[in-house]
Coordinates of C-alpha atoms and ligand atoms in Angstrom, one line a residue:
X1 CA 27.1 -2.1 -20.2
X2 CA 26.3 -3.1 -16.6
X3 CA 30.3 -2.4 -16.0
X4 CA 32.1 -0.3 -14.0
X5 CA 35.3 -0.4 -15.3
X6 CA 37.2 1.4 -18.2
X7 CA 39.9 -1.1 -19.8
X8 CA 42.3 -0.8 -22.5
X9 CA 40.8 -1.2 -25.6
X10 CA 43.5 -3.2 -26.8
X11 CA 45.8 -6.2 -26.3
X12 CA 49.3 -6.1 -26.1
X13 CA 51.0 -7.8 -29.1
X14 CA 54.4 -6.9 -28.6
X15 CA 56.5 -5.6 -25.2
X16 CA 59.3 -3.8 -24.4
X17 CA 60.6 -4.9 -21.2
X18 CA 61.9 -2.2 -18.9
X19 CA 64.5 -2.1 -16.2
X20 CA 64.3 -2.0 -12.5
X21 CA 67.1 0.1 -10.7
X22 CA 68.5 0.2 -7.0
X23 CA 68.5 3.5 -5.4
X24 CA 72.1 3.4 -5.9
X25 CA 72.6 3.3 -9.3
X26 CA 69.4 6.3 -9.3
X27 CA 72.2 8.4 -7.1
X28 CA 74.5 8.4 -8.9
X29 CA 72.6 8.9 -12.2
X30 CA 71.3 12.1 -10.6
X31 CA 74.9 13.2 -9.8
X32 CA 76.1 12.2 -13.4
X33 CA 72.9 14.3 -14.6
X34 CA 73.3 17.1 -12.6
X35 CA 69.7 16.7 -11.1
X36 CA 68.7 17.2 -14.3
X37 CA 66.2 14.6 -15.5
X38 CA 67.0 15.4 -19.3
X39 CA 70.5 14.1 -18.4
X40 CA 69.1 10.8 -17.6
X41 CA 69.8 7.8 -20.0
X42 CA 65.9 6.7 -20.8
X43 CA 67.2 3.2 -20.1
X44 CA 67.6 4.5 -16.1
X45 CA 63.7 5.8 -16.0
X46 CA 61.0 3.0 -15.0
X47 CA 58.1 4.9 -15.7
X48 CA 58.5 7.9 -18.3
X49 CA 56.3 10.3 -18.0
X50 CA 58.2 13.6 -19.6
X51 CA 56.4 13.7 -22.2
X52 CA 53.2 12.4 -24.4
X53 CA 55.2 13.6 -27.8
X54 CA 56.4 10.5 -30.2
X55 CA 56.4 8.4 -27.0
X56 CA 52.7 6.5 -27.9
X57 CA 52.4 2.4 -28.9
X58 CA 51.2 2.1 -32.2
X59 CA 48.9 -0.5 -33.4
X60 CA 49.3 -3.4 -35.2
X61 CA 47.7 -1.9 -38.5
X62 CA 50.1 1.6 -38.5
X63 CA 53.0 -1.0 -38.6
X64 CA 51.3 -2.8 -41.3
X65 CA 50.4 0.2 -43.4
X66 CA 54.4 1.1 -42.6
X67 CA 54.7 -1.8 -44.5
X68 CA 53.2 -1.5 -47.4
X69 CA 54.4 2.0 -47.9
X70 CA 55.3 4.2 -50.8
X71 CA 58.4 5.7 -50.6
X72 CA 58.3 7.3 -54.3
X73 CA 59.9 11.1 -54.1
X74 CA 57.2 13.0 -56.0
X75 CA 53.5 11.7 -56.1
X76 CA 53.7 8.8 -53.4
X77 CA 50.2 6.7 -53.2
X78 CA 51.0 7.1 -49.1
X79 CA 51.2 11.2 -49.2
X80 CA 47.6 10.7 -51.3
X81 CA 46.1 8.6 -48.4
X82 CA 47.9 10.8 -46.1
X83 CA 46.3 13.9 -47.8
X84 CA 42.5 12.4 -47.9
X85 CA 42.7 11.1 -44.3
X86 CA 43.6 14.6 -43.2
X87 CA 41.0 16.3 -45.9
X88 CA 38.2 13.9 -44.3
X89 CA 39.1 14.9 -40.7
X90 CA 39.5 18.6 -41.0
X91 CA 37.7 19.2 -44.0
X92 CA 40.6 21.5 -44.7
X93 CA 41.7 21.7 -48.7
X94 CA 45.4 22.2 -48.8
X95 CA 47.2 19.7 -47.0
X96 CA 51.0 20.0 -46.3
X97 CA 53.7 17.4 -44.5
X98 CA 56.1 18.5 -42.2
X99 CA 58.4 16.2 -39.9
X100 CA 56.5 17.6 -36.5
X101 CA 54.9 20.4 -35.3
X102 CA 57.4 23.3 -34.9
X103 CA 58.3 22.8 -38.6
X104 CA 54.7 23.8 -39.7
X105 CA 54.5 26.2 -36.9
X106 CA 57.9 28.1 -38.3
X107 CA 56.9 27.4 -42.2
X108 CA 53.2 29.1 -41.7
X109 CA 54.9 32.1 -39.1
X110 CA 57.4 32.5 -42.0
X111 CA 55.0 33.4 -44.2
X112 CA 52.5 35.3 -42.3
X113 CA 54.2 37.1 -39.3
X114 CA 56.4 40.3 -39.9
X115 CA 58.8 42.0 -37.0
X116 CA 56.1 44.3 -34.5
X117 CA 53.1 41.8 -35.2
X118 CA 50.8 40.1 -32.2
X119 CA 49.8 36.7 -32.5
X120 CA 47.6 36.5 -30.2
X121 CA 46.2 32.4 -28.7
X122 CA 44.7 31.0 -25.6
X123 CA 48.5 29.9 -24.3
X124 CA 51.3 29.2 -27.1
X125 CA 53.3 25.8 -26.6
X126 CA 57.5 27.3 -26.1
X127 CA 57.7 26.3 -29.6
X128 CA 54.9 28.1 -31.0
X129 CA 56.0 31.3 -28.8
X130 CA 59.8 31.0 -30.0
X131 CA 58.3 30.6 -33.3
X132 CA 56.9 33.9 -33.0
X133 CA 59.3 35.9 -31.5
X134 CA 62.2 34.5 -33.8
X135 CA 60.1 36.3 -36.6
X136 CA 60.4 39.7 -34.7
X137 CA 56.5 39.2 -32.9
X138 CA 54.7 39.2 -30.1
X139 CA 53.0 36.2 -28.7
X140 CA 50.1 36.9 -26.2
X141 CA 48.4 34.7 -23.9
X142 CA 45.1 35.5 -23.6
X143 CA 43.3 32.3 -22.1
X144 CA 40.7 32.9 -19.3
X145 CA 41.0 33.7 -16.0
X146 CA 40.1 30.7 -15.0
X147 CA 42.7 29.2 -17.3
X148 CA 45.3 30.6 -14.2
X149 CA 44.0 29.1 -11.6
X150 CA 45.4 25.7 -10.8
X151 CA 42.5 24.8 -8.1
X152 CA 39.8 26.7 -10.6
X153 CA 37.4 24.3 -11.4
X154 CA 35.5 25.0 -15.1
X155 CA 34.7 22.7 -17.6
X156 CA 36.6 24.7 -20.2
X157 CA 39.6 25.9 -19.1
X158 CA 41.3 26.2 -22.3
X159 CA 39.0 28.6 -23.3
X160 CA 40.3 32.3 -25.1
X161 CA 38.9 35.5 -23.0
X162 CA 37.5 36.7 -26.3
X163 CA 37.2 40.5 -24.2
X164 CA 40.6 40.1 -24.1
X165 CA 40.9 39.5 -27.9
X166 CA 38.6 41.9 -28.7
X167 CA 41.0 44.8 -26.3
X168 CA 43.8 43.5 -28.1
X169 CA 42.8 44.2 -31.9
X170 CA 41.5 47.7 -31.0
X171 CA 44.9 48.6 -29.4
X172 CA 47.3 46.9 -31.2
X173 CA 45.2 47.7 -34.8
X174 CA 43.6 44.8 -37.1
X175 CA 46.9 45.6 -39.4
X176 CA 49.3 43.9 -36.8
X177 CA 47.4 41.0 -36.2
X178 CA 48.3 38.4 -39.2
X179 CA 46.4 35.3 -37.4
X180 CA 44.3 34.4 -34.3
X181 CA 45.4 30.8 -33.0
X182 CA 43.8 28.7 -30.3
X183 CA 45.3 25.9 -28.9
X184 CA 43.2 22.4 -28.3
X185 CA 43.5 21.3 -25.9
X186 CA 45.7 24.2 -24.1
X187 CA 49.2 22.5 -23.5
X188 CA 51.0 25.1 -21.4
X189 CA 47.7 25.7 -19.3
X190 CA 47.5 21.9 -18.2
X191 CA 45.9 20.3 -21.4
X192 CA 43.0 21.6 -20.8
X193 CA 39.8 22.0 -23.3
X194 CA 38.2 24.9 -25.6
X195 CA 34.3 24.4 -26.6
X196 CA 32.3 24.9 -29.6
X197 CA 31.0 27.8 -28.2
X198 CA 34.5 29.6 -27.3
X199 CA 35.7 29.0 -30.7
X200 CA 32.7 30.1 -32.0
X201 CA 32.8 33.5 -30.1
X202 CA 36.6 33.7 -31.3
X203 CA 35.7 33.2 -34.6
X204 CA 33.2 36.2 -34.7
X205 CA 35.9 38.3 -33.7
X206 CA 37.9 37.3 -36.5
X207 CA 35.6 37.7 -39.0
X208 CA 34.4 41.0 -37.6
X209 CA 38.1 42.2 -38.3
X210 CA 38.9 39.8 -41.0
X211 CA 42.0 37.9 -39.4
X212 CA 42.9 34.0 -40.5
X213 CA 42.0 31.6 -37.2
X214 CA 44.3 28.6 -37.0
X215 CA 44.6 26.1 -34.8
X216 CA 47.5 24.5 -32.8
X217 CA 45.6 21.2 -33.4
X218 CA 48.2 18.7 -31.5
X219 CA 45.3 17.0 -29.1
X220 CA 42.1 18.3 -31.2
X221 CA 40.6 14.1 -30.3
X222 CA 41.3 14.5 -26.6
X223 CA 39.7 18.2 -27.1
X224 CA 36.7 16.5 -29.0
X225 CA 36.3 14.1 -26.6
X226 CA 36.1 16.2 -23.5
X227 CA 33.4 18.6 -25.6
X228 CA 31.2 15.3 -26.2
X229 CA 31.7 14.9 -22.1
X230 CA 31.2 18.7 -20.9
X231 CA 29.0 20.6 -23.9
X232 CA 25.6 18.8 -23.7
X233 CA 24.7 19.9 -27.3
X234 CA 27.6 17.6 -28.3
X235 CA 26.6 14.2 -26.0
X236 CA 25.1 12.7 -29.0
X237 CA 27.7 12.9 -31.8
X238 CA 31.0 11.3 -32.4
X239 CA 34.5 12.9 -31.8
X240 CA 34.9 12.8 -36.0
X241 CA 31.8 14.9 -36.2
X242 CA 33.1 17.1 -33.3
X243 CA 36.7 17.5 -34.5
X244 CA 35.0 18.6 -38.4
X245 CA 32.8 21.4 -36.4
X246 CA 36.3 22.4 -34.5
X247 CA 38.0 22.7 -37.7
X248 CA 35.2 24.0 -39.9
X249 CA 35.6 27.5 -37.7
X250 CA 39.0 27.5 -38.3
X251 CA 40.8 28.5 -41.3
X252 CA 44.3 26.5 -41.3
X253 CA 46.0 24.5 -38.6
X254 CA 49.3 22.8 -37.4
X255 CA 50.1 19.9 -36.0
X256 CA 52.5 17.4 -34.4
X257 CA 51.2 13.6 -34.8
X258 CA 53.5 13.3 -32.3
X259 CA 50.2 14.0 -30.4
X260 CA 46.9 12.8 -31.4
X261 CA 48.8 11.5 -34.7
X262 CA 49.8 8.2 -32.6
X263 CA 53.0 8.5 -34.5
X264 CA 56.7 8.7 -33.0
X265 CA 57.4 11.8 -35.7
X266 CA 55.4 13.5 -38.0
X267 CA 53.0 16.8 -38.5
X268 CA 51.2 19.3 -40.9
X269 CA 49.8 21.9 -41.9
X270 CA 46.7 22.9 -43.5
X271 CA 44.8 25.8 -44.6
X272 CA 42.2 26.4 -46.9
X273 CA 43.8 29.4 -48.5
X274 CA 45.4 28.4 -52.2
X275 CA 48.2 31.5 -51.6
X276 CA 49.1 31.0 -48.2
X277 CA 49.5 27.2 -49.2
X278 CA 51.4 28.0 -52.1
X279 CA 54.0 30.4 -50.4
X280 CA 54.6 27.7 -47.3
X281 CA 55.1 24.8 -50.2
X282 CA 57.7 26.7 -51.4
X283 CA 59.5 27.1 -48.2
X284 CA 58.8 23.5 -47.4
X285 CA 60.8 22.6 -50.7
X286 CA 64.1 24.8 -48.9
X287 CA 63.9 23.2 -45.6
X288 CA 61.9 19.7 -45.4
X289 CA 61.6 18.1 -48.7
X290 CA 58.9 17.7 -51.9
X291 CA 55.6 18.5 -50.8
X292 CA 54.3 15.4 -51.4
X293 CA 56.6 14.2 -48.0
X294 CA 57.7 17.4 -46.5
X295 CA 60.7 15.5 -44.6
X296 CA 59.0 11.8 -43.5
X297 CA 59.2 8.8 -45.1
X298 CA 56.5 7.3 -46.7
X299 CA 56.1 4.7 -43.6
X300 CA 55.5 7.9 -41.7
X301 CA 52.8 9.3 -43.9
X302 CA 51.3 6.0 -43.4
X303 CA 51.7 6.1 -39.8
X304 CA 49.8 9.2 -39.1
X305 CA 47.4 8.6 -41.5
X306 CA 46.6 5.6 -39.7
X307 CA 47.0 7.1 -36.5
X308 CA 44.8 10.1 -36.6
X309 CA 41.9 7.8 -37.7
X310 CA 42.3 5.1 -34.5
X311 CA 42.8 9.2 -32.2
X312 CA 39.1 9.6 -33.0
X313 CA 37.7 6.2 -31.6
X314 CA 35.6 6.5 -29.4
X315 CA 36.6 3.4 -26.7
X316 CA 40.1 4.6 -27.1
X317 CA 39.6 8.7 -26.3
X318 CA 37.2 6.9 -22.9
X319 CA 40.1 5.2 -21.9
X320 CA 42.8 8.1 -22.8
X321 CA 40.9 10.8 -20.8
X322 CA 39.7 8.2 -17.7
X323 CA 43.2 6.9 -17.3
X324 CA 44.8 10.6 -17.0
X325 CA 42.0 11.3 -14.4
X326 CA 42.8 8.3 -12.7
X327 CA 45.9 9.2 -12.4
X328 CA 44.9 12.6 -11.2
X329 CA 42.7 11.1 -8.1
X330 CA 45.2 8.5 -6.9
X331 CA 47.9 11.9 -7.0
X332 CA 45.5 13.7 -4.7
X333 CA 44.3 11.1 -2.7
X334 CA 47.6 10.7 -1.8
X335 CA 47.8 14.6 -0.5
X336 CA 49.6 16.1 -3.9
X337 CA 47.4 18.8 -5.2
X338 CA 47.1 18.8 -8.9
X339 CA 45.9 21.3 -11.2
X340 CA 42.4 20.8 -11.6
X341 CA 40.2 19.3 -13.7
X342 CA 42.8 17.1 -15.0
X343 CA 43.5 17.7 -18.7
X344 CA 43.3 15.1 -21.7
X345 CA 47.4 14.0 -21.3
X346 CA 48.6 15.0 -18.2
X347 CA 49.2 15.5 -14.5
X348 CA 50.6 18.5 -13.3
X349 CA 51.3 18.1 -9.9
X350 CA 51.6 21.4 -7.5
X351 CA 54.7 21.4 -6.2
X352 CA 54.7 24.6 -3.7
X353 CA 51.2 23.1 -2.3
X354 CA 53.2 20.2 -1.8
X355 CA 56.9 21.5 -0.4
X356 CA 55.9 24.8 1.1
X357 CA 58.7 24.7 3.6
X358 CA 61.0 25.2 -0.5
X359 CA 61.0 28.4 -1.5
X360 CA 60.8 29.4 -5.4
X361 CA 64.1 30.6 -4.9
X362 CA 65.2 26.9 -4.7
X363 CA 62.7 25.5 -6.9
X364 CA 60.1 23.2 -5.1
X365 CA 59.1 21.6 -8.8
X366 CA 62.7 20.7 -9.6
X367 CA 62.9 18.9 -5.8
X368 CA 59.8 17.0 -6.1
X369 CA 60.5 16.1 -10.1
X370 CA 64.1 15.0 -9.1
X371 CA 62.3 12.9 -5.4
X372 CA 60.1 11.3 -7.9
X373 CA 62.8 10.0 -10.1
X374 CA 65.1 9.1 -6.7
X375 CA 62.2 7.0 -4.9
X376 CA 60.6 5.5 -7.7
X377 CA 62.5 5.8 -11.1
X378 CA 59.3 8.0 -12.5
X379 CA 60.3 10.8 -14.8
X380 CA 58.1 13.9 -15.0
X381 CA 59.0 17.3 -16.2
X382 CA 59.6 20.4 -14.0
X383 CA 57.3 23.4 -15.3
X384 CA 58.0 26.0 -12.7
X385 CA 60.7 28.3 -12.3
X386 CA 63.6 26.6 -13.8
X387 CA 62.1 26.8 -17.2
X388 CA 60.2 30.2 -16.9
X389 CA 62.3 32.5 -13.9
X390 CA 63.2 35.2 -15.0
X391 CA 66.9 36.8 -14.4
X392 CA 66.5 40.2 -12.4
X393 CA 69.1 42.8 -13.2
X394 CA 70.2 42.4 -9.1
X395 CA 71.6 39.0 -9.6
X396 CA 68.2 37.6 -8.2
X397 CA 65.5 36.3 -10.2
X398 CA 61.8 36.7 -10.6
X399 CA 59.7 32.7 -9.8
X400 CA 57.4 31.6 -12.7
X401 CA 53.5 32.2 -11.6
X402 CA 53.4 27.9 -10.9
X403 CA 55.7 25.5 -9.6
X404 CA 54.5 22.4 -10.9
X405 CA 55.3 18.9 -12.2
X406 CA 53.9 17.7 -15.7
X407 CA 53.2 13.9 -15.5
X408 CA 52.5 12.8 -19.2
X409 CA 50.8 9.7 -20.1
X410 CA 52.1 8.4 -23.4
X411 CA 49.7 6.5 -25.0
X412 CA 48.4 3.6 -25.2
X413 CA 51.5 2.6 -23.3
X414 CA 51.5 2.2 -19.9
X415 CA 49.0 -0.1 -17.9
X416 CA 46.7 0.5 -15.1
X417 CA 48.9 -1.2 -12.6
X418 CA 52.2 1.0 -14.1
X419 CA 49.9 4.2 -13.1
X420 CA 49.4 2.4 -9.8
X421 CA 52.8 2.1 -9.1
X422 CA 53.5 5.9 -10.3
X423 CA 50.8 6.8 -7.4
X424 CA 52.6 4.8 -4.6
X425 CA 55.7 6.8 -6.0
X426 CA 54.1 9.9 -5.3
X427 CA 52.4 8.6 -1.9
X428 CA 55.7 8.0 -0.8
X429 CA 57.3 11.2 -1.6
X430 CA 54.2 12.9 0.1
X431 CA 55.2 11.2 3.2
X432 CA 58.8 12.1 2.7
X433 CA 58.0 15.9 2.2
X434 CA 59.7 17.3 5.4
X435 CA 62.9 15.9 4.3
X436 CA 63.0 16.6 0.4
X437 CA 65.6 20.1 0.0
X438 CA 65.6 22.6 -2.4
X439 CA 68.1 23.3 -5.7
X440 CA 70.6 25.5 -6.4
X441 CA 71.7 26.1 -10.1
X442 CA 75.7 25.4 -11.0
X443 CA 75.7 25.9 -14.7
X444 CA 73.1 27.3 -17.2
X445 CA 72.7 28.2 -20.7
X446 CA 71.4 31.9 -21.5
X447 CA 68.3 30.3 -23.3
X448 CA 66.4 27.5 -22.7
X449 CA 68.6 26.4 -19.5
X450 CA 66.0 23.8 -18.4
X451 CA 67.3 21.5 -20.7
X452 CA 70.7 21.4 -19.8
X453 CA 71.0 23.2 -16.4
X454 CA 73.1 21.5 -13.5
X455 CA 71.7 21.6 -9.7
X456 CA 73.2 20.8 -6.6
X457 CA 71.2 20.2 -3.4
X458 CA 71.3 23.2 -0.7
Ligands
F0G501 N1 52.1 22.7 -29.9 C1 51.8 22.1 -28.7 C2 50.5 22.5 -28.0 C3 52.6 21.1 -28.2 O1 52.3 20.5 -27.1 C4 53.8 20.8 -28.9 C5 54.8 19.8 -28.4 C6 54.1 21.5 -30.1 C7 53.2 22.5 -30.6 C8 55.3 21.2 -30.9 O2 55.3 20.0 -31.6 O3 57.2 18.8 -30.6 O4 56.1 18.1 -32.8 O5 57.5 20.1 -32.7 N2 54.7 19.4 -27.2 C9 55.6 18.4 -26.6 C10 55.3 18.3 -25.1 C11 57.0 18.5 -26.9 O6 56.1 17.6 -24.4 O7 54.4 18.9 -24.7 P1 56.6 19.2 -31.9

């Protein structure tokens, strides 16, 4: 096509209108909130980009396969089509519902983590990491160094240093390693990718030393998509036959169709192993439900079913991974530095590039998440040291390594002209930089503070 430009492959077919505010009433919700865009009633956001989890559109035929759901308790015809979808995708033979990804993630660490294990993965999401250490483990980043490196340009960022794996089995011992995950794409390290190859390398290792490789398989289209774009042996075959290669090297997975689902709740687990299965089927039963719904309805099953099948098309994952990148250039075209590349479902802007004159101390990514809300009614999601300083036994506290910004793009949600009006947001807070202060924090929790921490301005 003699075309330039990507469009939505869809139509709209049914709206939601959203609210305009004046920067009045944006004041004083920040004052109500504490500065704390969690404390924000959604209806006071324009533009909400903290997060790209249950926030998607979905099509016309989820909702009509919602309809025509089967809400039986035991044996539902939905968790059947649910089951063969996710067989057909990931090849993988025992299939297991959960209501998102942290229930699979704390129903499979359950069964196969024990107090001093090491699960290593290229980055774990929080919940993954909590996961883990809630079972008495260690979780241990070992993505590239690259995978750092906001300005680090490489086509695979997500990728596992599989030296560093290989260093970590020989000192920790094969014995304390119960699984190997990777991540696709890599969430905490700015939704970046993880080829063929890398996995393939990673999956040597654990066959050389026998340990289960699962995947944290949230965005495994937008990761298949970016491996058609960036591993040339790949250019010629569809994300479904990518994604089936990406799974066949693993051995199990979990997942939140929250994600690349294109549900609003919803996630599994699946492995091939009949004994692992069985064990995390039994603890499903205690917590979530029958096996055959694992805690969702049978509208849900339908849902994701659905959904994962429209993730892998390929005029959809096009316009998913150019829209983030457009979003990306417009950001730094407007002098805001931004991790680079851009991942599959996010911007994460660089907040001390941006606000050097703010030290860490007063956190630079709270100021410019908080200007971004006050100018513009855009909601991101600080990821600096608010959510991972560290308290130092002087009253003082240690920064994270990044002070940035996540901007998520929900899908299939947002227009072009909604991204264009995010990027004169963050023009005009560029502009305003010399004036934008730093936080104090008034009140925190001993866990998780980011959540529900208050701020006042210094
Ligand atoms: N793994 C990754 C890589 C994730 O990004 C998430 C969620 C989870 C696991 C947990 O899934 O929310 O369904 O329990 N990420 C969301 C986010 C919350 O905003 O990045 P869940």
């Amino acid at each position: 096509m003699p075309f330039r430009t990507i469009i939505e492959p869809f139509r709209i077919h049914s709206t939601q209108a959203i609210q305009h505010t004046t920067p009045e009433q944006r004041e004083a919700a920040l004052v109500r909130a504490g500065y704390n865009l969690f404390g924000l009633h959604a209806d006071e956001v324009l533009i909400d980009l903290l997060t790209d989890s249950g926030t998607g559109a979905m099509s016309s035929r989820q909702w009509a396969a919602m309809m025509d759901a089967d809400e039986s308790y035991a044996g539902s015809r939905s968790f059947y089509r649910f089951q063969d979808v996710i067989g057909g995708i990931t090849g993988l033979k025992e299939v297991i519902p959960t209501h998102q990804g942290r229930a699979a993630e704390r129903i499979l660490f359950s069964v196969l983590v024990k107090p001093g294990h090491v699960v290593p993965n290229n980055t774990h999401f929080d919940t993954t990491r909590a996961n883990i250490e809630y079972c008495g483990a260690e979780a241990r980043d070992l993505v590239i160094p690259e995978g750092r490196v906001p300005a680090a340009k490489h086509p695979f960022k997500g990728n596992m240093d599989v030296a560093a794996l290989e260093a970590t089995i020989k000192e920790v011992g094969r014995e304390r390693i119960p699984l190997v995950m990777v991540t696709v794409t890599n969430n905490s390290g700015g939704g970046q990718p993880v080829s063929i190859a890398n996995l393939k390398a990673v999956r040597a290792v654990c066959d050389r030393y026998e340990i289960p490789l699962y995947l944290d398989a949230c965005r495994f289209a937008e990761n298949a998509y970016f491996i058609k774009l960036r591993e040339p042996v790949y250019a010629d075959k569809t994300p479904r036959e990518i994604a089936r290669e990406l799974f066949a090297l693993a051995d199990g997975c979990t997942m939140s169709a929250k994600k690349d689902g294109l549900a609003n709740i919803g996630g599994f687990l699946a492995m091939n192993d009949p004994d692992v299965a069985r064990q995390c089927r039994n603890l499903l039963i205690l917590t979530e439900g029958f096996p055959t719904y694992g805690g969702l309805a049978g509208y849900d099953l339908e849902a994701v079913a659905t959904g994962l099948e429209e993730a892998l098309d390929e005029d959809y994952l096009k316009y998913r991974l150019r829209s983030t990148a457009y979003l990306a250039e417009k950001a730094e075209q407007a002098g805001v530095p931004v991790v680079q590349p851009p991942g599959g479902h996010a911007v994460y802007l660089d907040a001390s590039a941006l606000l050097p004159r703010v030290s860490p101390a007063q956190y630079p990514a709270q100021a410019l998440a908080v200007e971004l809300y006050r100018v513009g009614g855009v909601r991101g999601v600080e990821i600096g040291s608010v959510m991972f300083g560290k308290p130092r036994p002087d009253g003082g506290e240690t920064p994270a390594a990044l002070e940035l910004v996540r901007l998520a793009v929900p899908r299939r949600t947002y227009t072009q002209s909604h991204i264009d009006y995010v990027a004169e947001v963050i023009a005009e807070v560029a502009r305003r930089k010399d004036s934008v202060q730093g936080y104090r924090i008034v009140e925190q929790a001993p866990w998780l503070r980011h959540f529900t921490a208050r701020f006042e301005p210094i």
